[in-house]
Short mmCIF file of C-alpha atoms and ligand atoms in Angstrom, two decimals:
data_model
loop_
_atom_site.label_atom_id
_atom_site.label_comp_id
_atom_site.label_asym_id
_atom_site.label_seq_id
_atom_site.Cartn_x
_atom_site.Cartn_y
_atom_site.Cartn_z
CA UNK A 1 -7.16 1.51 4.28
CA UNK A 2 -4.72 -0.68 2.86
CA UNK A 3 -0.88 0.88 2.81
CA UNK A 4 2.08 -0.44 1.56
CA UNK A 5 2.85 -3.63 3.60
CA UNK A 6 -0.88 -5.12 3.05
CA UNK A 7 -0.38 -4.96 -0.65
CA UNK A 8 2.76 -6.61 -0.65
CA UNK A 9 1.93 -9.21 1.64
CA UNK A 10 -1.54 -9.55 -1.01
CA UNK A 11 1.21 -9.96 -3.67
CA UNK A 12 3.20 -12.29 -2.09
CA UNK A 13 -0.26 -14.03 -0.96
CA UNK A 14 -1.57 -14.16 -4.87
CA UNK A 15 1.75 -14.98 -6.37
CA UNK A 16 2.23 -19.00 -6.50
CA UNK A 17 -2.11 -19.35 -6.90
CA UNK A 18 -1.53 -17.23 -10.22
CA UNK A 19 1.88 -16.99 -11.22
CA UNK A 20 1.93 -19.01 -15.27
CA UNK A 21 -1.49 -19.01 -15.29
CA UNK A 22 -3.55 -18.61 -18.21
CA UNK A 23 -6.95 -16.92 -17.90
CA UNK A 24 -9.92 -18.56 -19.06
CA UNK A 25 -12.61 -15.77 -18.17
CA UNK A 26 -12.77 -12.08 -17.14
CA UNK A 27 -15.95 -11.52 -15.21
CA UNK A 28 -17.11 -7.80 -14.43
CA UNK A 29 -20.03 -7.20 -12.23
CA UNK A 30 -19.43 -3.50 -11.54
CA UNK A 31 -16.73 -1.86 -13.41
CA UNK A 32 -17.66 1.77 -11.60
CA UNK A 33 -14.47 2.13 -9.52
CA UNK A 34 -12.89 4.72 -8.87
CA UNK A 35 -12.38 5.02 -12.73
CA UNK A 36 -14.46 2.57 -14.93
CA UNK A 37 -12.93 -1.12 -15.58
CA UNK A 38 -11.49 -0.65 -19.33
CA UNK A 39 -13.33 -3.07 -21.83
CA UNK A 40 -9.66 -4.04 -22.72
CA UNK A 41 -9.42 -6.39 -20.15
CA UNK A 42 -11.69 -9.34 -21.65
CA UNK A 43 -9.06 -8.74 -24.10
CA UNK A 44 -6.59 -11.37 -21.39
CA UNK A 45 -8.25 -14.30 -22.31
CA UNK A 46 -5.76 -17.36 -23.15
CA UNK A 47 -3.53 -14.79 -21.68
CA UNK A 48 -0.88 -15.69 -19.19
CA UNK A 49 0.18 -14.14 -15.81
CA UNK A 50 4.30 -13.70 -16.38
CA UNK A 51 4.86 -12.05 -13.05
CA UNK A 52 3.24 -10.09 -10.31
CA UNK A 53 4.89 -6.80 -9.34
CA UNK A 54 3.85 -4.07 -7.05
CA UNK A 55 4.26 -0.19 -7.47
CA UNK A 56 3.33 1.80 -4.64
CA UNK A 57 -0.02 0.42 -4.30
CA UNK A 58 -0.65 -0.97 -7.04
CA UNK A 59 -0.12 -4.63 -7.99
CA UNK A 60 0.62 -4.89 -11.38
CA UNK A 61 -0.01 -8.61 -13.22
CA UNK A 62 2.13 -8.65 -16.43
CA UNK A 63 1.18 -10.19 -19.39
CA UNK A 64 2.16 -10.32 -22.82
CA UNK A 65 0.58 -7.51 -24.19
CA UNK A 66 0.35 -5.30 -21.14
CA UNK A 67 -0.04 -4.96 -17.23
CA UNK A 68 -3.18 -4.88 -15.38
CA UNK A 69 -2.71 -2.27 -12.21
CA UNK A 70 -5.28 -3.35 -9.21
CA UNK A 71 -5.10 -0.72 -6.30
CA UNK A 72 -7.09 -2.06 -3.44
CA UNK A 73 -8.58 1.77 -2.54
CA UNK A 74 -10.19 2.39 0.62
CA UNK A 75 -11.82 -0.74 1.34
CA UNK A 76 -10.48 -3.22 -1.66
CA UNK A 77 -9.78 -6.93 -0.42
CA UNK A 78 -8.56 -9.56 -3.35
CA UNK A 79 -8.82 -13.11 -2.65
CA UNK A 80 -7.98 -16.40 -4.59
CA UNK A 81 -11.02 -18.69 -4.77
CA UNK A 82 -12.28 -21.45 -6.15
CA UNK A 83 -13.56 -20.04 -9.56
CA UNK A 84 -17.25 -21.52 -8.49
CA UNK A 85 -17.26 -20.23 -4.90
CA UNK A 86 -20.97 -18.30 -4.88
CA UNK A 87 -20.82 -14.21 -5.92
CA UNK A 88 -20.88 -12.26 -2.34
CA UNK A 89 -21.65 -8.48 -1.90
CA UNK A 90 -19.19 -6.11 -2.98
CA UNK A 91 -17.28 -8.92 -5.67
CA UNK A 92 -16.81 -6.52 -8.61
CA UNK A 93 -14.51 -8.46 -10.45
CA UNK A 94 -12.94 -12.10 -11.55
CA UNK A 95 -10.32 -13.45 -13.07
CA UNK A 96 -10.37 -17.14 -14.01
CA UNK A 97 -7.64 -19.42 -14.39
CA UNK A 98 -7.00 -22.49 -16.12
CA UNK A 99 -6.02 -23.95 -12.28
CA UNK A 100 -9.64 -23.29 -11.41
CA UNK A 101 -8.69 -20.53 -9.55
CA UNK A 102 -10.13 -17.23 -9.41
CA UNK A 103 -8.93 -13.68 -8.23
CA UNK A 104 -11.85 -11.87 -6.72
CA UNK A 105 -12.08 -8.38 -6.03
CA UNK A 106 -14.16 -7.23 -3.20
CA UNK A 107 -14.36 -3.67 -2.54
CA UNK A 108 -17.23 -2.17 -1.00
CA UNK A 109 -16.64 1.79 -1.23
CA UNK A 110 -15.42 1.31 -4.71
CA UNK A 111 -12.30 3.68 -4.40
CA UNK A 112 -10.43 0.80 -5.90
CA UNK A 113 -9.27 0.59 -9.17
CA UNK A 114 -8.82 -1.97 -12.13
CA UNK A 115 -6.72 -0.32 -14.62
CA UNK A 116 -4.67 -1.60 -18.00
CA UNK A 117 -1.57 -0.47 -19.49
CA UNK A 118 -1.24 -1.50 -22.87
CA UNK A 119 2.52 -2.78 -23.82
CA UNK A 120 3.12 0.45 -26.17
CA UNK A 121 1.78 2.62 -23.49
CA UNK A 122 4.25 4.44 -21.31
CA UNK A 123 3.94 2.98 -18.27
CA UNK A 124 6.52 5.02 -16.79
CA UNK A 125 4.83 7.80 -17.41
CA UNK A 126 1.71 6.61 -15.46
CA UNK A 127 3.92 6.24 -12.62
CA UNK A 128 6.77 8.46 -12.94
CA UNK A 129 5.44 11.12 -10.57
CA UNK A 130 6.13 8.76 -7.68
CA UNK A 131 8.88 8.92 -5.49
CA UNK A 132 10.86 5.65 -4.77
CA UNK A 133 9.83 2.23 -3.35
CA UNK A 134 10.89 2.74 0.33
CA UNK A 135 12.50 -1.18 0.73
CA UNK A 136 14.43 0.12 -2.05
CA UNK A 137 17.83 1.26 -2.12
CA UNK A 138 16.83 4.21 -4.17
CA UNK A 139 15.27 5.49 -0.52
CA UNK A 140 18.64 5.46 1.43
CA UNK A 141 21.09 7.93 3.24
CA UNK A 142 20.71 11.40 2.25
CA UNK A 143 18.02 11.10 -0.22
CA UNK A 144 15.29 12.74 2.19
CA UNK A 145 17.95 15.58 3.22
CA UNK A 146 18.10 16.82 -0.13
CA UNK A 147 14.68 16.21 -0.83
CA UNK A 148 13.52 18.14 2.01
CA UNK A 149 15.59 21.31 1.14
CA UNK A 150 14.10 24.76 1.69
CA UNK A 151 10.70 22.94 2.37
CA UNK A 152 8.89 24.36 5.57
CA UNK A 153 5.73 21.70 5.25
CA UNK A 154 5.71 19.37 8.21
CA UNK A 155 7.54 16.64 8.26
CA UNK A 156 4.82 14.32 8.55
CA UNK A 157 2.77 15.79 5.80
CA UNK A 158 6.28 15.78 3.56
CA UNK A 159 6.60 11.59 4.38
CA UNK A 160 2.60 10.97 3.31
CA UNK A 161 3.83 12.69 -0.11
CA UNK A 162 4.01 10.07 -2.82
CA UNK A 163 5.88 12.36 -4.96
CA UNK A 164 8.54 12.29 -1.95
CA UNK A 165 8.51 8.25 -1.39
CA UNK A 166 5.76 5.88 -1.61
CA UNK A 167 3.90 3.95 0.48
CA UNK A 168 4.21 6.01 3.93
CA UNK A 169 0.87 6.07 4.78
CA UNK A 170 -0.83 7.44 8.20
CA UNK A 171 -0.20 4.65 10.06
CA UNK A 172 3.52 4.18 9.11
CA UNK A 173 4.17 8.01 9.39
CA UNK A 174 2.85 8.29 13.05
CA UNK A 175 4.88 5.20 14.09
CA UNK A 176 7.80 6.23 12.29
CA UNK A 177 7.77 9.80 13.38
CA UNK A 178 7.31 8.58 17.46
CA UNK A 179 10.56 6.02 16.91
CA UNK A 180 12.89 8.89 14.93
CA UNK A 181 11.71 11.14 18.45
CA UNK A 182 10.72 13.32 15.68
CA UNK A 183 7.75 16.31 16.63
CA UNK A 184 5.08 15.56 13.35
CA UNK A 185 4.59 19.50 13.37
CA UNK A 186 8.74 19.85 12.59
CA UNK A 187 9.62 21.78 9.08
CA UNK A 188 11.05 19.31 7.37
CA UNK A 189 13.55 21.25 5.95
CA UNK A 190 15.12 22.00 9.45
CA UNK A 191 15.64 18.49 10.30
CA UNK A 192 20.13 17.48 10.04
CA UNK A 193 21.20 14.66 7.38
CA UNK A 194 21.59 12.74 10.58
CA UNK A 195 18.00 12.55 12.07
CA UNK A 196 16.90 11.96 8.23
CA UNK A 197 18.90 9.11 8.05
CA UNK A 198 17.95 7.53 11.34
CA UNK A 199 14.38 8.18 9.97
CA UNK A 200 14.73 6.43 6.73
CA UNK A 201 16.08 3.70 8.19
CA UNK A 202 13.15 3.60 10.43
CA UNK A 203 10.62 3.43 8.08
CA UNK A 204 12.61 0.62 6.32
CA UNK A 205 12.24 -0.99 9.85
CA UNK A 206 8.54 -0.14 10.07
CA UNK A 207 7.03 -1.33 7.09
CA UNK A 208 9.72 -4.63 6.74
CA UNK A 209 8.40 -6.13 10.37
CA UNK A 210 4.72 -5.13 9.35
CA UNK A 211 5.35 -7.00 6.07
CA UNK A 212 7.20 -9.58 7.93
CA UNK A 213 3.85 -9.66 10.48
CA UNK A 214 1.78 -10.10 7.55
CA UNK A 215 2.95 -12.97 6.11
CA UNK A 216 1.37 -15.08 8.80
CA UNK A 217 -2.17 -14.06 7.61
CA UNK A 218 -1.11 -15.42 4.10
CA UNK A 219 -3.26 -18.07 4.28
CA UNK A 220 -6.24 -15.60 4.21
CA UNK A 221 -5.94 -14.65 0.61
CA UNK A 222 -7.11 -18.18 0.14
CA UNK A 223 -10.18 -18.43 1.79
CA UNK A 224 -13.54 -17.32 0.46
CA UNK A 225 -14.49 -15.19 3.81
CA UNK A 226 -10.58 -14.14 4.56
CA UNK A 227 -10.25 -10.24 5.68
CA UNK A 228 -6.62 -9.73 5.69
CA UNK A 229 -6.46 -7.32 8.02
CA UNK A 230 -3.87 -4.88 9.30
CA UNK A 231 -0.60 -6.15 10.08
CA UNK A 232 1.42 -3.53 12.86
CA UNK A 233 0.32 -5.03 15.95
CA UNK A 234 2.31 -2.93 18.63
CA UNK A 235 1.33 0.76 17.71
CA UNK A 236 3.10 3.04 19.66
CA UNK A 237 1.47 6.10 18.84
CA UNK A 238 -1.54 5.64 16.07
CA UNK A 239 -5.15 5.11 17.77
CA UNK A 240 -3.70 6.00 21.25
CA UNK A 241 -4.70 9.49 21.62
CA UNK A 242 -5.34 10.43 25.13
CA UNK A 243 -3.34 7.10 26.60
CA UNK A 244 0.00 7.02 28.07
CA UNK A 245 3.64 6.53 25.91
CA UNK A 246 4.74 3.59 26.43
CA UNK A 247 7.92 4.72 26.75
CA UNK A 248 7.74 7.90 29.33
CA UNK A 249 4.18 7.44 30.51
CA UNK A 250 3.52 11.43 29.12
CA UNK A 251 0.01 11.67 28.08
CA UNK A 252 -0.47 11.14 23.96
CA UNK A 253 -1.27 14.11 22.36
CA UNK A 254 -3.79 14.20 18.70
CA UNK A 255 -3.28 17.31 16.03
CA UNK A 256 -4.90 17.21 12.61
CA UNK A 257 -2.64 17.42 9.80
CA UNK A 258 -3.71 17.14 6.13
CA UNK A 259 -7.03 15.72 7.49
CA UNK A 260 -5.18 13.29 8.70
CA UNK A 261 -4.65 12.27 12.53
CA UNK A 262 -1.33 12.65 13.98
CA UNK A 263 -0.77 11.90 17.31
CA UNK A 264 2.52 12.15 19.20
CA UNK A 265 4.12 12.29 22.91
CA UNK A 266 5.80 15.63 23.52
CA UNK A 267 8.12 14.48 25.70
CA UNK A 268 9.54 11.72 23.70
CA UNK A 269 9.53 13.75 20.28
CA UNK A 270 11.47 17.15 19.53
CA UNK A 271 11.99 19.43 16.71
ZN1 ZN B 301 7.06 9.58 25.59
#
């Protein structure tokens, strides 16, 4: 699944192909997403892109009269092409350009989503349940302290909560969790200011050198068969159930948690 640092690295991959560009066509193929493709959209023709933002995981293309949110799903890949490079398998959607370009969206499982926000419509609102950016300085000292407050839910099912900060997904968590030496099963609300700050900075660390790792794949989001593909190279903890920590050689242990694998070293990690 894509998290955080794959979108952003997509944005920053998208960004100088698109940025000032006016679009020439819209092209749906299959607008059953995860919620239909609006028939608003055909409405950006001879429209241009003014910027390309991210939120969470959504990228959101701004244009005159609104934003168009793309969130990539389960499964969702988006590419810049040639705007005559032949229609593959799972290429729901197309923006044309007056460069010739086109952004494709691929996305097999259709989870992903093509959404538009009017300019009158309260975009905030569409958004305002989510809790802050995590490369932002709204996420800093303190912030997960008081957040966590009286909560008993683990700690690792508390970072996965959008509400609580964005963009923390499974992966991210699990590493995050192993390099605080925080147990995944810990109440959050019994963790000190101290250990949440150490963690917050962590997961600044975390998803900036993933983002950092991506960038060298950026030439992917211009070719017609690119996969960008995941960027944290040296997991510590995810996928190694069963294997030894690198760090003390104590066997990995895997719990479920919110459906969701955790796995941790017992040694290295305490409540
Ligand atoms: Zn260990």
């Amino acid at each position: 699944m894509p998290e955080l640092p794959e979108v952003e690295v997509c944005r920053l991959g998208i960004t100088p192909h698109i940025i000032n560009q006016t679009v020439t066509a819209v092209i749906v193929r299959n607008g059953k997403l995860r919620w239909p493709i609006p028939d608003a959209v055909n409405l950006l023709v001879e429209q241009q892109v003014l910027a390309i933002n991210r939120r969470s995981k959504y990228l959101m293309l701004r244009f005159d009269t609104g934003t168009l949110l793309l969130h990539l799903g389960m499964s969702g890949t988006i590419r810049i092409i040639d705007a005559d490079t032949p229609v593959a398998k799972h290429d729901h959607f197309d923006l044309v350009f007056t460069n010739k370009k086109a952004l494709r969206l691929n996305d097999p499982r259709r989870f992903g989503a093509v959404l538009w926000l009017a300019e009158h419509q309260d975009e905030q609102g569409f958004l305002a349940k989510l809790g802050p950016e995590p490369l932002s300085d709204d996420f800093s000292h303190g912030y997960l302290f008081a957040k966590a407050k009286k909560r008993t839910v683990p700690i690792k099912t508390f970072l996965m909560n959008n509400q609580v900060v964005v963009g923390v997904g499974n992966i991210y968590a699990n590493e995050a969790l192993f390099k605080a030496g925080i147990l995944p099963t810990t109440k959050a609300g019994s963790l000190s200011k101290k250990r949440f700050d150490q963690l917050t900075d962590i997961i600044k660390q975390v998803l900036a050198a993933a983002i950092e790792q991506g960038g060298t794949t950026l030439k992917d989001f211009t070719q017609p068969d690119g996969r960008p593909g995941y960027f944290v190279q040296e997991l510590m903890v995810y996928g190694r159930a069963g294997q030894k920590c690198l760090v003390c050689t104590t066997e990995l242990e895997e719990i479920r948690q919110g459906g969701r694998s955790s796995v941790f070293c017992s040694q290295c990690q305490k409540t």
